[in-house]
Amino acid sequence: MRADALRNRERLVEVAQSAFATNGIETSLEDIARQAGVGIGTLYRRFPTREDLIAAVLAERYLKLAEVALVLAEEREDPDSALTEWLTLLVEHMALYRGLSIAVKEAMHDQTTALGRTCKEMIDGGARLLGEGQRAGVFRSDVTFSDVLALCSGIVTAAERRTEKAAADPDTPPLNPYLLLDVVLRGLRVEDR
Amino acid sequence: MRADALRNRERLVEVAQSAFATNGIETSLEDIARQAGVGIGTLYRRFPTREDLIAAVLAERYLKLAEVALVLAEEREDPDSALTEWLTLLVEHMALYRGLSIAVKEAMHDQTTALGRTCKEMIDGGARLLGEGQRAGVFRSDVTFSDVLALCSGIVTAAERRTEKAAADPDTPPLNPYLLLDVVLRGLRVEDR
DNA sequence: TGCTAAGCGGAGGCTGACTCCGTTTAGCGT
DNA sequence: ACGCTAAACGGAGTCAGCCTCCGCTTAGCA
């Protein structure tokens, strides 16, 4: 890869990251190219789809989440608190950019997209945490990890919506994602506790 | 309203309903106008926004849901089974058209949109069922009805996604919306049962 | 049967996705 | 130091869909 191409690539990811943060992941790609000072053609050459760009922006953070899952799985003796802690991180992560939670949910099982591939390790990490809790008899075992992820995505999209609303109309009741996560976790635990 | 205008309106709603069913609520409005045999201008005059059209398509069903909530609230002595039953209907309803669950969630608190106004009674009905359960000490009282709706929306979007996937790749694990609803309901119940 | 308000429809403007190809340039080999 | 060439660039152009505007048509009242 030529040095100039690498510079442009990095610049694009940087600009995309901040554009996603302020305008959500549906930001116009032409805007991103313009702000990065490159032509739209350059953006598309490097990132043929929007998801490729999103994946590039998220790559580091995903790896981090996957690592944390691994550490929690190995060092934490209590599977319940391990999953709770990790899902809290996940929810916070998915709330970073408006629209991200839906994109992640849509991509998560599709290894043909860049975003899907980038998700894989993170997902595996989460699935492992859930699985250990299930084996230990803490969580009900008829639920898959993607079920859990789907619910988390719901929590986040709800919180996003509420945040937007609160900006326009200050007396919107606040929605606490941690509360909803607590509801979900409680629902996941086995009956007899 | 002139007779021809009324005819066109009805035809549009009819076509929209079937288009939404096959292509989701993001179907091109120009397609809908074409299929209905009217100009795009006519569609926009009658339904200035996409949401107005969606609201018209859903109006009947929403009223039905609101009524059912009322009946359940008054006749059912057990608030738990009442909410369970009603949420099952709600989830089934939101799964009718791809994308609907997100649209409903986004519109639900915004009385300025037609869809929001159409939702109101249904939402009030659901909120009443939840409230009665909370007053009876069956459900935890720190959760609002819109929290519940957010989770249900998450369930439905997850199921939609899974259905699409299953069409392409037959060995996708099935996702059972009723199972997820059960997780949520379980999470909603108070600790000591 | 004439009149007119209500209704019609589609051309046209706009935005954003995505492609294609003539031009530019990094950086290797001499 | 200097060609040379593959790699990279960029933006004009095409396409799709949203939405508006306005001249034409017509239902249906008087």
Coordinates of C-alpha atoms (C1' of nucleotides) in Angstrom, one line a residue:
Chain A
M1 CA 0.0 0.0 0.0
R2 CA 1.4 3.3 -1.1
A3 CA 2.1 5.9 1.6
D4 CA -0.4 8.4 0.3
A5 CA -3.1 5.8 0.1
L6 CA -2.4 4.9 3.7
R7 CA -2.6 8.5 4.8
N8 CA -5.9 8.9 3.1
R9 CA -7.3 5.8 4.6
E10 CA -6.4 6.8 8.1
R11 CA -7.8 10.3 7.5
L12 CA -11.0 8.8 6.3
V13 CA -11.4 6.6 9.3
E14 CA -10.7 9.5 11.6
V15 CA -13.2 11.8 9.9
A16 CA -15.8 9.0 9.7
Q17 CA -15.5 8.3 13.4
S18 CA -16.2 11.9 14.4
A19 CA -19.0 12.3 11.8
F20 CA -20.7 9.1 13.0
A21 CA -20.5 10.4 16.5
T22 CA -22.2 13.6 15.7
N23 CA -24.6 12.6 12.9
G24 CA -25.0 8.8 13.3
I25 CA -23.9 6.1 11.0
E26 CA -26.2 7.3 8.2
T27 CA -24.0 10.4 7.6
S28 CA -23.6 11.2 3.9
L29 CA -20.5 9.5 2.6
E30 CA -19.8 12.5 0.3
D31 CA -19.6 14.7 3.4
I32 CA -17.1 12.4 4.9
A33 CA -15.0 12.4 1.8
R34 CA -15.2 16.2 1.6
Q35 CA -14.2 16.6 5.2
A36 CA -11.3 14.2 4.8
G37 CA -10.1 16.2 1.8
V38 CA -10.4 13.3 -0.7
G39 CA -12.6 12.6 -3.6
I40 CA -15.6 10.4 -3.3
G41 CA -13.9 7.9 -5.6
T42 CA -11.1 7.5 -3.1
L43 CA -13.5 6.7 -0.3
Y44 CA -15.3 4.1 -2.4
R45 CA -12.1 2.5 -3.6
R46 CA -11.0 2.0 0.0
F47 CA -14.4 1.2 1.5
P48 CA -16.7 -0.2 -1.1
T49 CA -19.7 -0.2 1.3
R50 CA -20.7 1.9 4.2
E51 CA -20.3 -1.2 6.4
D52 CA -16.7 -1.5 5.4
L53 CA -16.2 2.0 6.7
I54 CA -18.1 1.3 9.9
A55 CA -16.2 -1.8 10.4
A56 CA -12.9 0.1 10.1
V57 CA -14.0 2.6 12.6
L58 CA -15.1 0.0 15.1
A59 CA -12.3 -2.5 14.7
E60 CA -10.2 -1.6 17.7
R61 CA -13.1 -1.3 20.0
Y62 CA -14.4 -4.7 19.0
L63 CA -11.1 -6.4 19.6
K64 CA -11.1 -4.8 23.0
L65 CA -14.5 -6.1 23.8
A66 CA -13.5 -9.6 22.7
E67 CA -10.4 -9.4 24.9
V68 CA -12.4 -8.3 27.9
A69 CA -14.8 -11.2 27.4
L70 CA -11.9 -13.6 27.4
V71 CA -10.4 -12.2 30.6
L72 CA -13.8 -12.2 32.3
A73 CA -14.4 -15.8 31.2
E74 CA -11.1 -17.0 32.6
E75 CA -10.6 -14.9 35.7
R76 CA -14.1 -14.3 37.1
E77 CA -15.5 -17.2 39.1
D78 CA -19.1 -15.8 39.0
P79 CA -20.6 -16.1 35.5
D80 CA -23.5 -13.9 36.4
S81 CA -21.5 -10.9 37.3
A82 CA -19.2 -11.6 34.3
L83 CA -22.0 -11.5 31.8
T84 CA -23.6 -8.5 33.5
E85 CA -20.4 -6.5 33.4
W86 CA -19.7 -7.4 29.8
L87 CA -23.2 -6.7 28.6
T88 CA -22.9 -3.3 30.2
L89 CA -19.8 -2.6 28.2
L90 CA -21.5 -3.9 25.1
V91 CA -24.6 -1.7 25.5
E92 CA -22.4 1.3 26.1
H93 CA -20.4 0.5 23.0
M94 CA -23.5 0.1 20.8
A95 CA -24.8 3.5 22.0
L96 CA -21.7 5.3 20.7
Y97 CA -23.1 6.2 17.3
R98 CA -26.8 6.6 16.5
G99 CA -27.9 3.7 14.4
L100 CA -25.0 1.5 15.3
S101 CA -27.0 -0.9 17.4
I102 CA -29.2 -1.8 14.5
A103 CA -26.3 -2.1 12.1
V104 CA -24.5 -4.4 14.5
K105 CA -27.5 -6.6 15.0
E106 CA -28.1 -6.8 11.3
A107 CA -24.5 -7.7 10.5
M108 CA -23.8 -10.0 13.4
H109 CA -24.5 -13.3 11.7
D110 CA -23.4 -12.4 8.2
Q111 CA -19.8 -13.3 7.8
T112 CA -19.9 -12.1 4.2
T113 CA -19.8 -8.5 5.3
A114 CA -16.8 -6.7 6.7
L115 CA -18.8 -5.6 9.7
G116 CA -20.0 -9.2 10.3
R117 CA -16.4 -10.5 10.2
T118 CA -15.3 -7.7 12.6
C119 CA -18.0 -8.6 15.0
K120 CA -17.2 -12.3 15.1
E121 CA -14.7 -12.4 17.9
M122 CA -16.6 -10.1 20.0
I123 CA -19.7 -12.2 19.6
D124 CA -17.8 -15.3 20.3
G125 CA -16.6 -13.8 23.5
G126 CA -20.1 -12.8 24.6
A127 CA -21.4 -16.2 23.6
R128 CA -18.8 -17.9 25.7
L129 CA -19.8 -15.9 28.8
L130 CA -23.4 -16.8 28.3
G131 CA -22.6 -20.4 27.7
E132 CA -20.6 -20.7 30.9
G133 CA -23.4 -19.2 32.9
Q134 CA -25.8 -21.6 31.3
R135 CA -23.5 -24.6 32.0
A136 CA -23.3 -23.4 35.6
G137 CA -27.1 -23.4 35.8
V138 CA -27.3 -19.6 36.3
F139 CA -28.9 -18.7 33.1
R140 CA -31.8 -20.4 31.3
S141 CA -30.4 -22.5 28.5
D142 CA -33.1 -22.1 25.9
V143 CA -31.8 -18.7 25.0
T144 CA -29.0 -18.1 22.4
F145 CA -26.5 -15.3 22.6
S146 CA -28.0 -13.7 19.5
D147 CA -31.3 -13.5 21.4
V148 CA -29.5 -11.6 24.1
L149 CA -27.8 -9.4 21.6
A150 CA -31.1 -8.6 20.0
L151 CA -32.6 -7.5 23.3
C152 CA -29.5 -5.3 24.0
S153 CA -29.9 -3.8 20.6
G154 CA -33.5 -3.0 21.5
I155 CA -32.4 -1.3 24.7
V156 CA -29.9 0.9 22.9
T157 CA -32.2 2.0 20.1
A158 CA -34.8 2.9 22.7
A159 CA -32.2 5.0 24.6
E160 CA -31.1 6.7 21.4
R161 CA -34.6 7.7 20.5
R162 CA -35.2 9.0 24.0
T163 CA -32.0 11.1 23.9
E164 CA -33.1 12.7 20.7
K165 CA -36.5 13.4 22.1
A166 CA -35.1 14.9 25.3
A167 CA -33.1 17.4 23.2
A168 CA -36.3 18.8 21.6
D169 CA -38.7 18.4 24.6
P170 CA -36.9 18.7 28.0
D171 CA -39.6 17.0 30.1
T172 CA -39.3 13.7 28.4
P173 CA -39.0 11.0 31.0
P174 CA -35.4 9.7 31.0
L175 CA -34.7 6.1 30.0
N176 CA -32.1 4.3 31.8
P177 CA -30.4 1.6 29.7
Y178 CA -28.9 0.0 32.8
L179 CA -32.4 -0.5 34.2
L180 CA -33.5 -2.2 31.0
L181 CA -30.4 -4.3 31.0
D182 CA -31.3 -5.3 34.5
V183 CA -34.7 -6.4 33.4
V184 CA -33.2 -8.5 30.6
L185 CA -30.6 -10.1 32.9
R186 CA -33.2 -10.9 35.5
G187 CA -35.3 -12.6 32.7
L188 CA -32.3 -14.6 31.7
R189 CA -31.7 -16.1 35.2
V190 CA -33.2 -19.5 36.0
E191 CA -36.4 -19.6 37.9
D192 CA -35.2 -20.9 41.3
R193 CA -32.9 -18.3 42.7
Chain B
M1 CA -64.5 14.9 0.3
R2 CA -65.3 14.2 -3.3
A3 CA -66.2 10.7 -4.3
D4 CA -63.2 10.2 -6.7
A5 CA -60.8 11.5 -4.0
L6 CA -62.2 9.0 -1.6
R7 CA -61.9 6.1 -4.0
N8 CA -58.2 7.0 -4.6
R9 CA -57.5 7.3 -1.0
E10 CA -59.0 3.8 -0.3
R11 CA -57.1 2.4 -3.3
L12 CA -53.8 3.8 -2.0
V13 CA -54.3 2.4 1.5
E14 CA -55.1 -1.0 0.0
V15 CA -52.1 -1.0 -2.3
A16 CA -49.8 0.3 0.5
Q17 CA -50.9 -2.4 2.8
S18 CA -50.0 -5.2 0.4
A19 CA -46.8 -3.4 -0.6
F20 CA -45.7 -3.0 3.0
A21 CA -46.4 -6.7 3.6
T22 CA -44.2 -7.8 0.8
N23 CA -41.4 -5.2 0.8
G24 CA -41.5 -3.6 4.2
I25 CA -42.5 -0.1 5.1
E26 CA -39.6 1.4 3.2
T27 CA -41.2 0.5 -0.2
S28 CA -40.9 3.3 -2.7
L29 CA -43.9 5.7 -2.5
E30 CA -43.7 6.1 -6.3
D31 CA -44.2 2.4 -6.7
I32 CA -47.2 2.5 -4.5
A33 CA -48.7 5.4 -6.4
R34 CA -48.1 3.6 -9.7
Q35 CA -49.7 0.4 -8.5
A36 CA -52.7 2.3 -7.3
G37 CA -53.0 4.0 -10.7
V38 CA -52.6 7.5 -9.4
G39 CA -50.0 10.2 -9.8
I40 CA -47.4 10.7 -7.1
G41 CA -48.9 14.1 -6.4
T42 CA -52.1 12.5 -5.4
L43 CA -50.4 10.3 -3.0
Y44 CA -48.6 13.2 -1.4
R45 CA -51.7 15.3 -1.2
R46 CA -53.5 12.7 0.8
F47 CA -50.6 11.4 2.8
P48 CA -48.0 14.2 3.2
T49 CA -45.5 11.9 4.9
R50 CA -44.8 8.2 4.8
E51 CA -45.9 8.0 8.4
D52 CA -49.3 9.3 7.5
L53 CA -49.7 6.5 5.0
I54 CA -48.5 3.9 7.5
A55 CA -50.9 5.3 10.1
A56 CA -53.8 4.9 7.7
V57 CA -52.8 1.3 7.0
L58 CA -52.6 0.5 10.7
A59 CA -55.5 2.5 12.0
E60 CA -58.0 -0.3 12.4
R61 CA -55.6 -2.7 13.9
Y62 CA -54.5 -0.2 16.5
L63 CA -58.0 0.5 17.6
K64 CA -58.5 -3.3 17.9
L65 CA -55.4 -3.6 20.1
A66 CA -56.6 -0.7 22.3
E67 CA -60.0 -2.3 22.7
V68 CA -58.5 -5.6 23.6
A69 CA -56.4 -3.9 26.3
L70 CA -59.5 -2.4 27.7
V71 CA -61.3 -5.6 27.9
L72 CA -58.4 -7.4 29.4
A73 CA -57.9 -4.7 32.0
E74 CA -61.6 -4.9 33.0
E75 CA -62.4 -8.5 32.8
R76 CA -59.2 -10.4 33.6
E77 CA -58.5 -10.6 37.3
D78 CA -54.9 -11.7 36.8
P79 CA -52.7 -8.8 35.6
D80 CA -49.8 -11.0 34.8
S81 CA -51.7 -13.1 32.2
A82 CA -53.4 -10.0 30.9
L83 CA -50.2 -8.3 30.1
T84 CA -48.6 -11.4 28.7
E85 CA -51.5 -12.0 26.4
W86 CA -51.6 -8.5 25.2
L87 CA -47.9 -8.2 24.6
T88 CA -48.1 -11.3 22.6
L89 CA -50.7 -9.7 20.3
L90 CA -48.5 -6.5 20.2
V91 CA -45.5 -8.4 19.1
E92 CA -47.4 -10.2 16.5
H93 CA -48.8 -7.0 15.2
M94 CA -45.4 -5.2 15.0
A95 CA -44.0 -8.2 13.0
L96 CA -46.6 -7.7 10.3
Y97 CA -44.5 -5.4 8.1
R98 CA -40.7 -5.4 8.0
G99 CA -39.5 -2.2 9.6
L100 CA -42.8 -1.5 11.4
S101 CA -41.5 -2.2 14.9
I102 CA -38.9 0.5 14.6
A103 CA -41.3 3.0 13.1
V104 CA -43.8 2.4 15.9
K105 CA -41.1 2.7 18.6
E106 CA -39.9 6.0 17.0
A107 CA -43.3 7.4 16.6
M108 CA -44.8 6.3 19.9
H109 CA -44.2 9.4 22.0
D110 CA -44.5 12.0 19.3
Q111 CA -48.1 13.2 19.2
T112 CA -47.2 15.6 16.4
T113 CA -47.0 12.8 13.8
A114 CA -50.1 11.0 12.5
L115 CA -48.6 7.6 13.5
G116 CA -47.9 8.9 17.0
R117 CA -51.5 10.0 17.4
T118 CA -52.8 6.7 16.0
C119 CA -50.6 4.9 18.5
K120 CA -51.8 6.8 21.5
E121 CA -54.8 4.8 22.5
M122 CA -53.1 1.5 22.0
I123 CA -50.2 2.7 24.1
D124 CA -52.5 3.9 26.8
G125 CA -54.2 0.5 26.8
G126 CA -50.9 -1.3 27.3
A127 CA -49.7 1.2 29.9
R128 CA -52.9 0.6 31.9
L129 CA -52.3 -3.2 31.9
L130 CA -48.7 -2.7 33.0
G131 CA -49.8 -0.2 35.7
E132 CA -52.4 -2.5 37.1
G133 CA -49.8 -5.2 37.4
Q134 CA -47.5 -2.8 39.1
R135 CA -50.1 -1.7 41.5
A136 CA -50.9 -5.3 42.3
G137 CA -47.2 -5.9 43.1
V138 CA -46.8 -8.3 40.2
F139 CA -44.4 -6.2 38.1
R140 CA -41.5 -4.1 39.2
S141 CA -42.5 -0.5 39.4
D142 CA -39.4 1.2 38.2
V143 CA -40.1 0.3 34.6
T144 CA -42.3 2.4 32.3
F145 CA -44.5 1.1 29.6
S146 CA -42.3 2.6 26.9
D147 CA -39.4 0.6 28.3
V148 CA -41.5 -2.5 27.7
L149 CA -42.4 -1.4 24.3
A150 CA -38.7 -0.7 23.5
L151 CA -37.8 -4.3 24.5
C152 CA -40.7 -5.7 22.4
S153 CA -39.5 -3.7 19.4
G154 CA -36.1 -5.2 19.9
I155 CA -37.6 -8.7 19.9
V156 CA -39.4 -8.0 16.7
T157 CA -36.6 -6.5 14.8
A158 CA -34.4 -9.5 15.8
A159 CA -37.1 -11.9 14.5
E160 CA -37.4 -10.0 11.2
R161 CA -33.7 -10.1 10.6
R162 CA -33.7 -13.8 11.4
T163 CA -36.5 -14.5 9.0
E164 CA -34.7 -12.7 6.1
K165 CA -31.5 -14.7 6.9
A166 CA -33.3 -18.0 7.0
A167 CA -34.6 -17.4 3.5
A168 CA -31.1 -17.1 2.2
D169 CA -29.4 -19.6 4.4
P170 CA -31.7 -22.5 5.5
D171 CA -29.6 -23.6 8.5
T172 CA -30.0 -20.4 10.4
P173 CA -31.0 -21.2 13.9
P174 CA -34.7 -20.2 14.4
L175 CA -35.5 -17.3 16.7
N176 CA -38.6 -17.6 18.7
P177 CA -40.2 -14.3 19.5
Y178 CA -42.4 -15.9 22.2
L179 CA -39.3 -17.1 24.0
L180 CA -37.8 -13.6 24.0
L181 CA -41.1 -12.2 25.2
D182 CA -41.0 -14.7 28.0
V183 CA -37.5 -13.5 29.0
V184 CA -38.7 -10.0 29.1
L185 CA -41.8 -10.8 31.1
R186 CA -39.8 -12.8 33.6
G187 CA -37.5 -9.8 34.0
L188 CA -40.5 -7.6 34.7
R189 CA -41.9 -9.6 37.5
V190 CA -40.9 -8.7 41.0
E191 CA -38.1 -10.6 42.8
D192 CA -40.1 -12.6 45.4
R193 CA -42.6 -14.8 43.6
Chain C
dT1 C1' -75.9 22.9 -18.3
dG2 C1' -72.4 26.1 -16.6
dC3 C1' -69.3 27.1 -13.0
dT4 C1' -65.9 26.5 -9.7
dA5 C1' -63.6 24.5 -6.0
dA6 C1' -61.6 20.2 -5.4
dG7 C1' -58.7 17.1 -7.2
dC8 C1' -55.3 15.3 -10.5
dG9 C1' -50.6 14.1 -12.2
dG10 C1' -46.2 14.3 -13.6
dA11 C1' -42.3 17.3 -14.8
dG12 C1' -38.6 19.0 -12.3
dG13 C1' -35.4 20.0 -8.5
dC14 C1' -32.8 18.0 -4.9
dT15 C1' -30.0 14.8 -2.3
dG16 C1' -27.2 11.0 -1.8
dA17 C1' -25.4 6.4 -3.6
dC18 C1' -22.3 4.5 -6.6
dT19 C1' -19.3 4.0 -11.2
dC20 C1' -16.0 5.0 -14.6
dC21 C1' -12.2 6.7 -16.6
dG22 C1' -8.8 10.3 -17.8
dT23 C1' -5.1 12.4 -15.0
dT24 C1' -1.6 12.5 -11.4
dT25 C1' 2.1 10.7 -8.7
dA26 C1' 4.9 7.6 -5.4
dG27 C1' 8.6 5.3 -5.3
dC28 C1' 11.3 1.4 -7.6
dG29 C1' 15.0 0.2 -10.7
dT30 C1' 18.7 1.9 -13.2
Chain D
dA1 C1' 19.1 11.8 -10.4
dC2 C1' 15.6 10.4 -13.3
dG3 C1' 12.4 7.8 -16.0
dC4 C1' 8.6 4.6 -15.9
dT5 C1' 4.6 2.5 -14.6
dA6 C1' 1.4 0.6 -11.6
dA7 C1' -1.1 2.5 -8.0
dA8 C1' -4.0 6.0 -6.6
dC9 C1' -6.7 10.0 -7.3
dG10 C1' -11.0 12.8 -8.0
dG11 C1' -15.0 14.3 -9.7
dA12 C1' -18.3 14.3 -13.5
dG13 C1' -22.0 11.5 -14.6
dT14 C1' -25.8 8.2 -13.9
dC15 C1' -29.4 6.5 -11.2
dA16 C1' -33.1 6.2 -7.7
dG17 C1' -36.2 8.1 -4.6
dC18 C1' -38.3 12.1 -2.1
dC19 C1' -41.0 15.9 -2.5
dT20 C1' -43.1 20.4 -4.6
dC21 C1' -45.4 23.1 -7.7
dC22 C1' -48.7 24.4 -11.0
dG23 C1' -51.4 24.1 -15.2
dC24 C1' -55.1 20.9 -16.5
dT25 C1' -59.4 18.2 -15.5
dT26 C1' -63.7 17.1 -13.4
dA27 C1' -67.4 16.2 -9.8
dG28 C1' -71.3 17.7 -8.6
dC29 C1' -74.0 21.8 -6.9
dA30 C1' -77.3 25.4 -8.3

